[in-house]
XYZ file of C-alpha atoms in Angstrom:
245
model
C -42.659 1.783 -9.205
C -42.471 -0.945 -6.493
C -45.774 0.288 -4.911
C -47.474 0.467 -8.355
C -46.427 -3.134 -9.095
C -47.802 -4.350 -5.796
C -51.049 -2.387 -6.387
C -51.497 -4.052 -9.655
C -51.253 -7.478 -7.873
C -54.039 -6.498 -5.501
C -51.923 -6.219 -2.434
C -52.718 -2.394 -2.198
C -56.374 -3.087 -1.827
C -55.859 -5.525 1.068
C -53.059 -3.709 3.004
C -52.894 -0.049 1.852
C -51.192 1.000 5.141
C -48.390 -1.488 4.629
C -47.811 -0.106 1.123
C -47.777 3.531 2.160
C -45.610 2.881 5.054
C -43.100 0.768 2.928
C -43.172 3.408 0.165
C -42.336 6.209 2.691
C -39.520 4.237 4.221
C -38.218 3.202 0.788
C -38.325 6.782 -0.402
C -36.595 8.004 2.808
C -33.904 5.447 2.362
C -33.177 6.515 -1.187
C -33.076 10.194 -0.408
C -29.881 11.449 -2.215
C -27.806 14.181 -0.704
C -26.548 16.956 -2.766
C -23.370 16.519 -4.798
C -21.124 18.194 -2.145
C -22.308 15.999 0.639
C -21.998 12.914 -1.443
C -18.399 13.792 -2.356
C -17.517 14.468 1.227
C -19.041 11.310 2.471
C -17.316 9.276 -0.168
C -13.867 10.647 0.577
C -14.272 10.417 4.348
C -15.172 6.736 3.977
C -12.367 5.889 1.715
C -9.912 7.730 4.062
C -10.436 5.353 6.968
C -7.739 2.607 7.190
C -10.244 0.228 8.612
C -13.985 0.579 8.039
C -15.829 1.342 11.148
C -12.690 2.600 12.955
C -13.027 6.242 14.112
C -10.659 8.688 12.696
C -8.362 10.560 15.218
C -9.276 14.166 15.292
C -5.707 15.227 14.635
C -5.645 13.261 11.344
C -7.884 15.263 9.252
C -6.927 13.847 5.839
C -5.108 16.982 4.824
C -1.640 15.359 4.726
C -0.601 13.140 1.730
C -1.372 9.498 2.408
C -3.318 10.300 5.677
C -5.705 7.397 6.052
C -6.322 8.001 9.826
C -3.871 5.258 10.835
C -2.393 5.879 14.348
C -3.569 3.043 16.656
C -0.945 3.939 19.245
C -1.957 7.641 19.157
C 1.735 8.793 18.524
C 0.630 11.991 16.762
C -1.664 13.462 19.429
C 0.936 16.103 20.200
C 1.006 18.468 17.142
C 4.758 19.103 17.300
C 5.302 15.221 17.362
C 2.902 14.783 14.512
C 4.669 17.118 12.250
C 8.060 15.542 13.103
C 6.694 12.020 12.424
C 5.428 13.203 9.040
C 8.887 14.499 8.091
C 10.676 11.418 9.395
C 8.426 9.015 7.650
C 8.869 10.785 4.325
C 12.645 10.822 4.706
C 12.810 7.158 5.657
C 10.515 6.325 2.702
C 12.931 8.082 0.411
C 15.810 6.093 1.815
C 13.942 2.875 1.424
C 13.012 3.624 -2.157
C 16.721 4.014 -2.901
C 17.813 1.015 -0.803
C 15.435 -1.611 -2.310
C 16.499 -1.114 -5.926
C 20.059 -0.856 -4.718
C 19.658 -4.350 -3.168
C 17.714 -5.930 -6.093
C 19.573 -4.582 -9.121
C 23.101 -5.857 -8.352
C 21.794 -9.355 -7.457
C 19.729 -9.361 -10.617
C 22.862 -8.613 -12.619
C 24.613 -11.457 -11.035
C 27.044 -9.243 -9.124
C 26.402 -10.768 -5.702
C 23.745 -9.991 -3.112
C 23.644 -7.166 -0.573
C 25.109 -9.168 2.178
C 28.166 -10.102 0.114
C 28.528 -6.431 -0.827
C 29.368 -5.582 2.803
C 32.013 -8.344 3.306
C 34.915 -6.064 2.147
C 34.296 -3.828 5.154
C 35.220 -6.658 7.555
C 38.599 -7.079 5.895
C 41.483 -4.835 7.111
C 42.372 -2.576 4.193
C 39.478 -3.991 2.169
C 38.498 -2.060 -0.925
C 34.784 -1.282 -1.813
C 33.367 -2.170 -5.118
C 30.014 -1.227 -6.709
C 28.472 -3.073 -9.743
C 31.877 -4.840 -9.984
C 33.904 -1.714 -10.180
C 36.368 -0.439 -7.551
C 35.139 2.600 -5.762
C 37.779 5.348 -5.579
C 38.923 6.174 -2.046
C 36.888 3.047 -1.202
C 38.442 2.200 2.155
C 36.106 1.922 5.168
C 37.531 4.906 7.150
C 37.468 7.206 4.029
C 33.920 6.244 3.215
C 32.788 6.787 6.768
C 34.351 10.311 6.908
C 32.785 11.191 3.485
C 29.388 10.038 4.491
C 29.583 11.720 7.863
C 30.500 15.109 6.349
C 28.011 14.821 3.527
C 25.028 13.792 5.709
C 25.968 16.417 8.361
C 25.862 19.175 5.811
C 22.562 18.135 4.233
C 20.897 17.643 7.667
C 22.136 20.958 8.924
C 20.734 22.673 5.856
C 17.397 20.964 6.295
C 17.313 21.879 9.972
C 17.823 25.521 9.145
C 14.603 25.488 7.051
C 11.650 26.642 9.339
C 8.875 26.017 6.797
C 7.630 22.410 7.412
C 6.500 21.976 3.808
C 9.799 23.050 2.470
C 11.635 20.773 4.765
C 9.758 17.894 3.175
C 9.526 19.238 -0.442
C 12.374 21.722 -0.926
C 11.955 21.886 -4.776
C 14.559 23.714 -6.696
C 17.564 21.428 -7.445
C 15.569 18.558 -6.014
C 12.903 18.864 -8.565
C 14.773 19.026 -11.896
C 11.829 17.870 -13.930
C 9.482 20.462 -12.479
C 6.948 18.082 -11.057
C 5.932 20.695 -8.426
C 4.865 23.464 -10.922
C 1.370 22.144 -11.288
C -0.193 22.322 -7.855
C -2.912 19.740 -8.581
C -0.463 17.192 -10.097
C 1.999 17.855 -7.131
C -0.558 16.810 -4.617
C -1.056 13.595 -6.544
C 2.672 12.979 -6.662
C 2.880 13.476 -2.991
C 0.397 10.689 -2.317
C 2.012 8.466 -4.809
C 5.432 9.105 -3.185
C 4.366 8.229 0.332
C 2.466 5.156 -0.873
C 5.434 3.793 -2.700
C 7.692 4.807 0.110
C 5.626 2.826 2.670
C 5.820 -0.156 0.323
C 9.522 0.154 0.091
C 9.771 0.324 3.893
C 7.855 -2.964 4.117
C 9.918 -4.541 1.433
C 13.116 -3.559 3.192
C 11.847 -5.036 6.514
C 10.969 -8.245 4.563
C 14.380 -8.421 3.078
C 16.091 -8.008 6.491
C 13.816 -10.711 8.065
C 14.591 -13.211 5.187
C 18.351 -12.484 5.533
C 18.094 -13.084 9.272
C 16.226 -16.408 8.715
C 18.637 -17.474 5.994
C 21.970 -15.729 6.571
C 24.006 -14.789 3.522
C 21.085 -14.895 1.122
C 19.633 -12.168 -1.007
C 15.907 -11.457 -1.723
C 15.948 -12.778 -5.283
C 17.637 -15.971 -4.160
C 14.932 -16.317 -1.496
C 12.231 -15.745 -4.085
C 13.746 -18.427 -6.348
C 13.893 -20.913 -3.482
C 10.261 -20.144 -2.689
C 9.056 -20.666 -6.194
C 10.963 -23.928 -6.483
C 9.055 -25.365 -3.538
C 6.302 -22.961 -2.269
C 4.905 -25.609 0.123
C 8.048 -25.895 2.216
C 9.921 -22.670 1.565
C 7.671 -19.953 2.889
C 7.083 -17.818 5.993
C 5.881 -20.902 7.927
C 9.370 -22.335 7.520
C 10.696 -19.453 9.493
C 8.033 -19.166 12.244
C 7.001 -22.840 12.624
C 9.425 -25.351 14.216
C 10.651 -27.853 11.650
C 9.661 -30.759 13.878
C 6.023 -30.190 13.347
C 6.229 -29.279 9.632
C 4.684 -31.862 7.300
């Protein structure tokens, strides 16, 4: 079409070689691959965590949430890579439990997560949760219960030799049957790891804010920031007050 338009303007009569060359290059640039190749190319491009960065050969995109991100090459050893995948997923699940557990009580006006730990520093202190006294809520008793419970769960998990079942045991841990549809299950795996990574970052942010402003909770920090965004922000933490405007 482009060459026909130029021909009609008379340019073709003057420089036919230019048109033929341009047309061939234009056509070559627009050569579309078959559907399979196009799909593969699209997915390989979207899988890179940074455009232009080569994907490590051991991160082939088969794992949920694998975007080729490993700048420190921690996963070069296959055994280590599998262990890191498992550890990341477990920590993601803990973070997804921790962040709502921090936000909800503060949102309900029951104190922040820092205040929730103060009872443990008092000899004979009694734990409370959402304003209610926890049965057997003394620190030694809670530590024993947690130690026995976590030891049992971790021992059971370590006995499983299938790496996938270690991460996704199913059964009682899937009461709603999300894993029954294989296609949907793969989608849920990606969503879980993405939300888990977000929760990990959120928890780190909560810890940093608490360190910068001891005794405060994330919602209190957020309210302070919204009240004066210019002065109450990350710059207030990392920039010396003496040079702040």
